[in-house]
Short mmCIF file of C-alpha atoms in Angstrom, two decimals:
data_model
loop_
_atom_site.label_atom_id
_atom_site.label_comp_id
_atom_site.label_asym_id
_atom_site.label_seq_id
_atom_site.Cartn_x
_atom_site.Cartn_y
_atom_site.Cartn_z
CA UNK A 1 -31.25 -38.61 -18.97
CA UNK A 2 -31.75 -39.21 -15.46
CA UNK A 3 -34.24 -41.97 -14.05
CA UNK A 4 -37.92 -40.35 -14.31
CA UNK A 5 -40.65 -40.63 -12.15
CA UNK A 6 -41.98 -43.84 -12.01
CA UNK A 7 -45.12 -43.48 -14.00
CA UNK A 8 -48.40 -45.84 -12.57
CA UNK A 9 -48.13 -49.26 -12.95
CA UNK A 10 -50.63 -50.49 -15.53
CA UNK A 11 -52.11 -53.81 -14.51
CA UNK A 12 -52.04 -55.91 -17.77
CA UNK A 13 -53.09 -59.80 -17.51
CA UNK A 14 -50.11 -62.10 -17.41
CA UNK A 15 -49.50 -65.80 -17.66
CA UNK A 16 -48.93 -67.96 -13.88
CA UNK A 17 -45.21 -68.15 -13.94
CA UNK A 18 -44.41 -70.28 -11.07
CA UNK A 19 -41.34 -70.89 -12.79
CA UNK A 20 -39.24 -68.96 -15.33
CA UNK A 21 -40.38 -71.43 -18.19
CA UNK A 22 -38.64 -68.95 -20.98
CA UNK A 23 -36.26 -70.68 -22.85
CA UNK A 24 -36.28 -74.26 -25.10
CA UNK A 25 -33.35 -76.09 -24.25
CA UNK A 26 -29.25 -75.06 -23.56
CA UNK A 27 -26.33 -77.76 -24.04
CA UNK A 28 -24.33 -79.28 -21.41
CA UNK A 29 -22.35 -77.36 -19.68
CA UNK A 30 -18.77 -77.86 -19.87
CA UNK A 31 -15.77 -77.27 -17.99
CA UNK A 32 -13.39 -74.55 -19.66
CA UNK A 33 -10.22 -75.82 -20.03
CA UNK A 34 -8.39 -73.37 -16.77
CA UNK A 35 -11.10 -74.95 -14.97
CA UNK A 36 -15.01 -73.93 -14.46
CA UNK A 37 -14.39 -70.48 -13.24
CA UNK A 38 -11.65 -68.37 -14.85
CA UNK A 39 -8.96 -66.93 -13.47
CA UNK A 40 -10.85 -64.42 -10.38
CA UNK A 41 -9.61 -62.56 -7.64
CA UNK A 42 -8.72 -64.58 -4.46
CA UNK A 43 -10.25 -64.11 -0.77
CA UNK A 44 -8.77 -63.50 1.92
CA UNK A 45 -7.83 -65.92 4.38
CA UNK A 46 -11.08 -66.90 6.52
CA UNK A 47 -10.62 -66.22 9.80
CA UNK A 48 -10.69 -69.05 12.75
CA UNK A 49 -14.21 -69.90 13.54
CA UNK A 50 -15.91 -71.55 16.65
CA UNK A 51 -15.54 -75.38 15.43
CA UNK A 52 -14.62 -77.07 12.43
CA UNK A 53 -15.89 -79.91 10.26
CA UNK A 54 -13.35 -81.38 7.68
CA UNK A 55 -14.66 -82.82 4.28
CA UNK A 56 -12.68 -84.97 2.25
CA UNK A 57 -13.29 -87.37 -0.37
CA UNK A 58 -10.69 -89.74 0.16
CA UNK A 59 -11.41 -90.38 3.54
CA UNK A 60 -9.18 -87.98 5.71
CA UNK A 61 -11.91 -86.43 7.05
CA UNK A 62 -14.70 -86.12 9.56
CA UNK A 63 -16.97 -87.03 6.18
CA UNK A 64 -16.86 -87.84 2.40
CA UNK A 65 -19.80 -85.93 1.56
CA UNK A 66 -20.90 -81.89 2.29
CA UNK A 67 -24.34 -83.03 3.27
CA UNK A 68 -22.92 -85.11 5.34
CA UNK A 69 -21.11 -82.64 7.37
CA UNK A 70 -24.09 -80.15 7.32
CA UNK A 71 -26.09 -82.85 8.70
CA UNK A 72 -23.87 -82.81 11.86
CA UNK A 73 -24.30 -79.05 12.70
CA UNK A 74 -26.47 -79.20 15.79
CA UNK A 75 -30.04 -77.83 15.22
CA UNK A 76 -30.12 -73.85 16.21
CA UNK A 77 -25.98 -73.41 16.69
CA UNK A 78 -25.72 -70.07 18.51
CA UNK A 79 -22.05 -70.18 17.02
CA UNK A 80 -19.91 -70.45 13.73
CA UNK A 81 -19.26 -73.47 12.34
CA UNK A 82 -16.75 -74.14 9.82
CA UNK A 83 -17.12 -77.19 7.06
CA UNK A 84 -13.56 -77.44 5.62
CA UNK A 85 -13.69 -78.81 2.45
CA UNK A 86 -10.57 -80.40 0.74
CA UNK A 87 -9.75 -80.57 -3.39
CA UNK A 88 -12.19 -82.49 -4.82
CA UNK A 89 -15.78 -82.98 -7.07
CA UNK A 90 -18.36 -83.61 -4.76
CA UNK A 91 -21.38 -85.13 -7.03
CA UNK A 92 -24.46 -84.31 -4.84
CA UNK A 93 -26.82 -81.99 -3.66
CA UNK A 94 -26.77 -80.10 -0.37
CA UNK A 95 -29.27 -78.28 1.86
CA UNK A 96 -28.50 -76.18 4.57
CA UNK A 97 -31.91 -75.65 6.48
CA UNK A 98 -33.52 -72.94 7.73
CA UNK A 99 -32.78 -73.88 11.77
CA UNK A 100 -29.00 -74.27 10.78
CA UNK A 101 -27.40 -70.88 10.39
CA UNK A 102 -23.80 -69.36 11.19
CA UNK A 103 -22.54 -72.29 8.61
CA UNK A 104 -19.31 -71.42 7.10
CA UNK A 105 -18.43 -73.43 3.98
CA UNK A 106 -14.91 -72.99 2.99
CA UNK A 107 -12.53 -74.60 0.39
CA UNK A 108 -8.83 -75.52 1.83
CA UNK A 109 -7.66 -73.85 -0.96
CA UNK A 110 -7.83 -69.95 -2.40
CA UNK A 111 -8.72 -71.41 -6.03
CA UNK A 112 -12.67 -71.32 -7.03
CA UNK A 113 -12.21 -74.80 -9.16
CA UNK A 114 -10.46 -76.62 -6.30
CA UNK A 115 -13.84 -77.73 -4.68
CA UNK A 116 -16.63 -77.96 -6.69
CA UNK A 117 -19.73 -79.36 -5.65
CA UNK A 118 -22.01 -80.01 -8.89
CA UNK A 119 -25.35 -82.66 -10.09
CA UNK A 120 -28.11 -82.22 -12.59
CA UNK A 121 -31.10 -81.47 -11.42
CA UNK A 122 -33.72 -79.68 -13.73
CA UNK A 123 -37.14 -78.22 -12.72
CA UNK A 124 -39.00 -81.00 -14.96
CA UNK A 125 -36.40 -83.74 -13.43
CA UNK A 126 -39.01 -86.58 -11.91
CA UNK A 127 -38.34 -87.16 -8.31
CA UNK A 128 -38.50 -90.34 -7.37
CA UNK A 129 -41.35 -89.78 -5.38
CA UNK A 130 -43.39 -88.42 -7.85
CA UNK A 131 -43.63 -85.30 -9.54
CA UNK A 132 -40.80 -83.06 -10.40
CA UNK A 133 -38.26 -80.69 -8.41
CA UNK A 134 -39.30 -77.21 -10.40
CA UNK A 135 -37.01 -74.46 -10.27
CA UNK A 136 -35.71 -73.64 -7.17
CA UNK A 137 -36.11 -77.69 -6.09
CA UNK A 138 -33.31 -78.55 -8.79
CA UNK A 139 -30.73 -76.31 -7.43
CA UNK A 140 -27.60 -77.81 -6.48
CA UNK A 141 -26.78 -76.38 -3.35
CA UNK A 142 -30.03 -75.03 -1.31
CA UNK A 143 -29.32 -72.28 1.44
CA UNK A 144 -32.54 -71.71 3.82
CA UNK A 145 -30.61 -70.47 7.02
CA UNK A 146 -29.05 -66.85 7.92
CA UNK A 147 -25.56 -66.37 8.13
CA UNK A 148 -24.25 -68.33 5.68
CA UNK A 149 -21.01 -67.62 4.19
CA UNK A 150 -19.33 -69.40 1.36
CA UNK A 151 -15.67 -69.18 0.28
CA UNK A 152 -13.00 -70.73 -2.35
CA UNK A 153 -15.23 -73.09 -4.00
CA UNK A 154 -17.93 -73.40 -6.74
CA UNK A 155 -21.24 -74.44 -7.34
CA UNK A 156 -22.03 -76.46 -11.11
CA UNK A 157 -25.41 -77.67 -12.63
CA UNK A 158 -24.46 -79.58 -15.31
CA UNK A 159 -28.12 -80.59 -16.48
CA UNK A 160 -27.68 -81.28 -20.43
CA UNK A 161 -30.61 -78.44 -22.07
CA UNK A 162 -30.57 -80.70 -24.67
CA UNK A 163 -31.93 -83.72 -23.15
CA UNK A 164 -35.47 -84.07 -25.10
CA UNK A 165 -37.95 -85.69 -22.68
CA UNK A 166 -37.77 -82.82 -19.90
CA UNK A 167 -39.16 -79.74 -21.44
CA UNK A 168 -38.91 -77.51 -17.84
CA UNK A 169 -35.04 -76.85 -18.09
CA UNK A 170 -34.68 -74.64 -15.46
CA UNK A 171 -31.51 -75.76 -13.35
CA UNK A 172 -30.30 -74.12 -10.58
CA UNK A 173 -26.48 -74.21 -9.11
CA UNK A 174 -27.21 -72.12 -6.16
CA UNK A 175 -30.43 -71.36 -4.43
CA UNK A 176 -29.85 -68.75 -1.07
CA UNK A 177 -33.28 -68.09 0.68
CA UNK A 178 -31.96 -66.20 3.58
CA UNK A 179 -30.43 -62.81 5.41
CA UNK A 180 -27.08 -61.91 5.37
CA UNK A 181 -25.74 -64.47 3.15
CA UNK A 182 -21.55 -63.48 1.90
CA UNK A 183 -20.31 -65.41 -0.97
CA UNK A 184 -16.92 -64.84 -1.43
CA UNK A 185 -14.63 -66.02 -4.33
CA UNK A 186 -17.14 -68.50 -5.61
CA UNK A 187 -18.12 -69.80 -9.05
CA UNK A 188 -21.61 -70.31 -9.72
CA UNK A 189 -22.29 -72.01 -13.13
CA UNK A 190 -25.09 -73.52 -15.23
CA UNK A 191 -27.11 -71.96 -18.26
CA UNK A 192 -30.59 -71.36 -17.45
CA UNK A 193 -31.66 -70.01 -14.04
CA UNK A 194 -28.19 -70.67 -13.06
CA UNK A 195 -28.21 -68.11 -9.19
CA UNK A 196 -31.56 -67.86 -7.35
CA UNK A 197 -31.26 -65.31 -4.82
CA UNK A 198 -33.94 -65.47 -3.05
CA UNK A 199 -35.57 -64.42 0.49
CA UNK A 200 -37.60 -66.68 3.00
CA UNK A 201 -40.95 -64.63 1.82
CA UNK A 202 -42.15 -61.85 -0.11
CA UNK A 203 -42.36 -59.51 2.86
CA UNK A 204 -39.22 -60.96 4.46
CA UNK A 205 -35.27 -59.08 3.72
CA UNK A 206 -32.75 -61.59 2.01
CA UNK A 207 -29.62 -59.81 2.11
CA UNK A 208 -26.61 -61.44 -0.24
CA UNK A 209 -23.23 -59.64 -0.40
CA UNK A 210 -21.45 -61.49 -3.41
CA UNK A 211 -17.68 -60.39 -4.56
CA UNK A 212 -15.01 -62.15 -6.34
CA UNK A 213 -17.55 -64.70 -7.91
CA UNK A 214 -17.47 -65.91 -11.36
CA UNK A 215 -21.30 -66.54 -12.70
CA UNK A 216 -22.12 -67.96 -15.85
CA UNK A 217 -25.42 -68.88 -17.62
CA UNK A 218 -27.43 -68.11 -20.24
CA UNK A 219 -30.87 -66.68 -19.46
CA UNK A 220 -32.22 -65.21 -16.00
CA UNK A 221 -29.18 -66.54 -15.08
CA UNK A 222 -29.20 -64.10 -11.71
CA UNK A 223 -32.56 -64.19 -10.74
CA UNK A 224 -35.42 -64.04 -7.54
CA UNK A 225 -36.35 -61.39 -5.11
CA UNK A 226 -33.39 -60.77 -2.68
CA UNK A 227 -31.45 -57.45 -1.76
CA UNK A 228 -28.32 -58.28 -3.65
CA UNK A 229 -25.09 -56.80 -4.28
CA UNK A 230 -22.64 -57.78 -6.88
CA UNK A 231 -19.29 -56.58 -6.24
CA UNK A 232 -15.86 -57.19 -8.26
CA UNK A 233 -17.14 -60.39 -9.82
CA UNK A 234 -17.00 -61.66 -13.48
CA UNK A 235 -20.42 -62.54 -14.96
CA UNK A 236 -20.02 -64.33 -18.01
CA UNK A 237 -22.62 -64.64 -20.91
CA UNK A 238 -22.55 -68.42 -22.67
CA UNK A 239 -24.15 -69.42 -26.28
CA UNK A 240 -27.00 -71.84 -26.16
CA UNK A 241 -26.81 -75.45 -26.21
CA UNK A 242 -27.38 -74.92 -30.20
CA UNK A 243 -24.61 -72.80 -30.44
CA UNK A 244 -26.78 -69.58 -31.06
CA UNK A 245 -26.74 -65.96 -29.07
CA UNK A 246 -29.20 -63.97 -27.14
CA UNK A 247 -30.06 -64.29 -23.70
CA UNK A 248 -30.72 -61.94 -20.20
CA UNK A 249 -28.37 -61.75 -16.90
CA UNK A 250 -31.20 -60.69 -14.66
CA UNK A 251 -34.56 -62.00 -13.51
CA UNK A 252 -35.54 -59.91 -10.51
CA UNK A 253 -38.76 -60.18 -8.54
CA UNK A 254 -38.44 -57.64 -6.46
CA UNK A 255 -41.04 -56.60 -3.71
CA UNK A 256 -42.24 -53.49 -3.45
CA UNK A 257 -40.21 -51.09 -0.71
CA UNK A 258 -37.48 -53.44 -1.29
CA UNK A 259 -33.93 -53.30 -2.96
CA UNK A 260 -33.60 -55.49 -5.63
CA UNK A 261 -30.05 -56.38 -7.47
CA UNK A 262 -27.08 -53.62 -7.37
CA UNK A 263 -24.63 -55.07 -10.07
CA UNK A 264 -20.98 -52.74 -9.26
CA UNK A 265 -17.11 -52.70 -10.03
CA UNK A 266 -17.58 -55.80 -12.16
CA UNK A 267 -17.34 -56.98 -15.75
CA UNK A 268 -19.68 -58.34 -18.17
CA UNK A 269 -18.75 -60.64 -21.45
CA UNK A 270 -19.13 -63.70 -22.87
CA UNK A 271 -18.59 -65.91 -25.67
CA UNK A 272 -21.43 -65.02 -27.28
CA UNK A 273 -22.62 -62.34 -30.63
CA UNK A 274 -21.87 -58.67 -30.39
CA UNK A 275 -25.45 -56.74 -29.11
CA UNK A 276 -27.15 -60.56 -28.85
CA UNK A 277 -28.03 -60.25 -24.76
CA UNK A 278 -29.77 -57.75 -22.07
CA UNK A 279 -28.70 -56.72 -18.77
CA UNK A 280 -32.33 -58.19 -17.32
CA UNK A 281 -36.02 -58.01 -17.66
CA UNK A 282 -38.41 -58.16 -14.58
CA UNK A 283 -39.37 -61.11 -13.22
CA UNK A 284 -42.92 -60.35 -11.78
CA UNK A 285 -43.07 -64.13 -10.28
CA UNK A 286 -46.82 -65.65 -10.68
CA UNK A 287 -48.01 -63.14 -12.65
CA UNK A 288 -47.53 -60.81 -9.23
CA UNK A 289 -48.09 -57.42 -10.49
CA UNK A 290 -47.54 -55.76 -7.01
CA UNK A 291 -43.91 -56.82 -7.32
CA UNK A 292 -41.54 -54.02 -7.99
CA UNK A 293 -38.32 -55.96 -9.62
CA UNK A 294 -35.42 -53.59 -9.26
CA UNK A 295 -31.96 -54.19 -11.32
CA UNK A 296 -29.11 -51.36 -10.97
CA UNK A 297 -25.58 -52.01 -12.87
CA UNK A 298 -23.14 -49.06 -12.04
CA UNK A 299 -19.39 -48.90 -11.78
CA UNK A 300 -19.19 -51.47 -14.08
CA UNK A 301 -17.65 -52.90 -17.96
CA UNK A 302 -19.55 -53.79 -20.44
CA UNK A 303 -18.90 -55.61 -23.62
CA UNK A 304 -20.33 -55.44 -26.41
CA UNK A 305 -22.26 -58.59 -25.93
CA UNK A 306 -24.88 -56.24 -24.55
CA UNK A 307 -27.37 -54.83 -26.74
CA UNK A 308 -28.22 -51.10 -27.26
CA UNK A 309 -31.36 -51.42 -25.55
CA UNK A 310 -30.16 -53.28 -22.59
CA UNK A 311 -33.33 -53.94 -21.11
CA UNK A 312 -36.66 -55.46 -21.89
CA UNK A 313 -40.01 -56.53 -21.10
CA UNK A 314 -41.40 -60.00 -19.96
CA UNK A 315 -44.88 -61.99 -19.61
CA UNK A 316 -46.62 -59.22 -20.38
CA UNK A 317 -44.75 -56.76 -17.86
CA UNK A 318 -42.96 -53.60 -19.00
CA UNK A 319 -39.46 -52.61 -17.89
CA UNK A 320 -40.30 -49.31 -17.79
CA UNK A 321 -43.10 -49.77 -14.68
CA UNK A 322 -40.13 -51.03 -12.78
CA UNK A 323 -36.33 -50.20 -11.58
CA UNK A 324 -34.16 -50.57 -13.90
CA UNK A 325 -30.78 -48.16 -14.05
CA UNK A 326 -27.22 -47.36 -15.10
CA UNK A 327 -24.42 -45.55 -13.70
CA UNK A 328 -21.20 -44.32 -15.31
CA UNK A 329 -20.86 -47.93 -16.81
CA UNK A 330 -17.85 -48.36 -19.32
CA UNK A 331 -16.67 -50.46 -22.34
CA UNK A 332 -17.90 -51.17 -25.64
CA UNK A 333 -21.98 -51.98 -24.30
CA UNK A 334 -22.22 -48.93 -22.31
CA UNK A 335 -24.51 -46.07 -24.03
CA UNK A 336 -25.46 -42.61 -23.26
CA UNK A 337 -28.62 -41.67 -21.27
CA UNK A 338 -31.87 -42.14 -23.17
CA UNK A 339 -35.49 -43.31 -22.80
CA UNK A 340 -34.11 -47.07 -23.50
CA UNK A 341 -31.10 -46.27 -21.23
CA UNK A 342 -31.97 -44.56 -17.38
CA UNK A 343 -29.24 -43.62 -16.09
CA UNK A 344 -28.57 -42.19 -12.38
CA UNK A 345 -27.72 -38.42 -11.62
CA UNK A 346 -24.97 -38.09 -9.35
CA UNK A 347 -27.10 -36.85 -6.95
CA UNK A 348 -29.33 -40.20 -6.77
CA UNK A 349 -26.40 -42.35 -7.14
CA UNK A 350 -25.17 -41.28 -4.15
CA UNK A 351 -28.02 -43.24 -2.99
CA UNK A 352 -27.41 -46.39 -4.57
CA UNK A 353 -24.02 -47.62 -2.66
CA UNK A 354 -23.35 -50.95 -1.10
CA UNK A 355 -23.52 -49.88 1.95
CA UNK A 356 -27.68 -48.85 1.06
CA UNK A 357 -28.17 -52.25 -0.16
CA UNK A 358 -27.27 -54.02 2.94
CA UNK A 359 -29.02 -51.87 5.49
CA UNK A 360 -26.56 -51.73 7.90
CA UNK A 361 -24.98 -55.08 7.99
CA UNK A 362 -21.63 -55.06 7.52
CA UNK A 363 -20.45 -58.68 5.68
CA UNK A 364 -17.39 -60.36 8.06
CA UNK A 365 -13.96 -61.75 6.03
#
């Protein structure tokens, strides 16, 4: 049946969720044996940017360390900058601030597990100041400025779900917070919470273009309120630290007027029960019932990993209030068109295109 008219929103009384405390634990993430990210399509060669900064961990670089090198871009660069980074694990965290855009990190190589830049932050971690990092502080690598573009490498939280004594398990790999973000033949890997995409504010754009990524995680594992596009990637489902099924790809918190998450031309699976996960549930962040979360997945494979009724409510909010679609979807977890499955007409579909997500801004190789 085509998507219906979306009926009034009914404002029900939610719970504060500052952070998406959903889940009770997930096991340490481990390497597969070909490597943390599978065997997905390569990017093009980058092309030659306005200066360079070479990371290496041996010591044949400018530094040993990506924060390091980000440190050295000069406050406000009106120009591309480059951080080469050679074959390595870089154990750290990295934040790109919001006055250093036009960064472009790059592995030297075309393989996603090359360059891999991974620690273990959760949300209830205790900082050593006091307190603890909560969601979106854990994440591994932290993207604040516009313009970012990532390429050939991957991004790991390795936080064990099972460690006892933090009960806010929450742990980020990648956090983005700003516009026109590309992330290009990337992993992306943890278990709970596992991509933020995220904008600077509620009534600010965050547009990511993502395509030849592999992301894996458990639950809201592709999550927060950016205009996002998903393009020829691999999203893999993973069991739970206990070994047991059932989880969610999506978390969006969508603003209202705004585009939410356009999953297209990929694949979904896993290693996990036949009909044990959903597509996504909406994320209405703080209890915000003026958000609008908005999840489309067109174009795109589906294994049976995904249940019948691939979508479902959360905290209190119902699906149905938001945006939540399908499009000519294939494999053995696609379904016909039925209340519990919206699917597009061609006629709307024709509306929901990549080049409608990103308003305009064409993403550079």
């Amino acid at each position: 049946m085509p998507l219906s008219p979306r009926r009034p929103r009914r404002r029900r009384p939610a719970p504060l969720i500052g952070s998406l405390a959903l889940a009770t634990g997930v096991g340490l993430v481990a390497a597969p044996a070909a490597g943390w990210f599978g065997d997905g399509a390569r990017a093009a060669t980058p092309r030659a940017a306005a200066a360079t900064i070479v990371v290496a961990k041996d010591g044949s670089g400018n530094y040993s360390t990506v924060q390091a090198a980000v440190d050295a871009v000069p406050a406000n660069n009106p120009s591309t900058v480059t951080i080469s980074v050679k074959p390595g694990t870089y154990r750290e965290t990295v934040k790109v601030p919001a006055n250093k855009p036009h960064i472009r990190l790059v592995g030297t190589t075309s393989g996603k597990n090359d360059v891999t830049i991974v620690y273990n932050n959760a949300s209830g971690t205790p900082k050593p100041g006091g307190g603890t990092y909560g969601t979106s502080g854990s994440a591994t690598v932290a993207v604040e400025a516009d313009d970012f573009q990532a390429r050939n490498l991957g991004f790991v939280n390795d936080f064990n779900e099972a460690n006892s004594a933090i009960t806010d398990k929450q742990a980020v790999a990648l956090r983005t917070a700003g516009d026109r973000i590309v992330l290009d033949n990337i992993g992306a890997v943890g278990d709970q919470d596992t991509l933020l995409l995220d904008s600077a504010s509620k009534s600010t754009v965050g547009r990511v273009y993502i395509s030849n990524a592999w992301i894996q995680g458990n639950v809201d594992f592709i999550f927060g309120r950016a205009s996002a596009v998903i393009d020829k990637s691999a999203i893999r489902l993973v069991k739970r630290y206990d070994g047991s099924s059932g989880g969610y790809v999506a978390a969006p918190s969508t603003a209202a007027g705004k585009k939410g998450f356009l999953f297209i031309n990929s694949n979904i699976t896993g290693d996990v029960s036949s009909r044990s996960c959903y597509l996504g549930r909406p994320w209405h962040a703080g209890g915000d019932a003026s958000l609008d979360p908005q999840a489309i997945v067109r174009n795109t494979d589906l294994s049976a990993a995904i249940k019948t009724t691939p979508w479902t409510d959360m905290s209190g909010f119902s699906w149905k209030d938001d945006r939540f679609g399908e499009y000519k979807n294939t494999g053995a977890g696609s379904g016909a068109a039925s209340t519990d499955r919206p699917q597009l007409t061609d006629a709307q579909a024709a509306d929901y295109e990549i080049a409608d997500w990103l308003g305009g801004w064409q993403p550079s190789a």
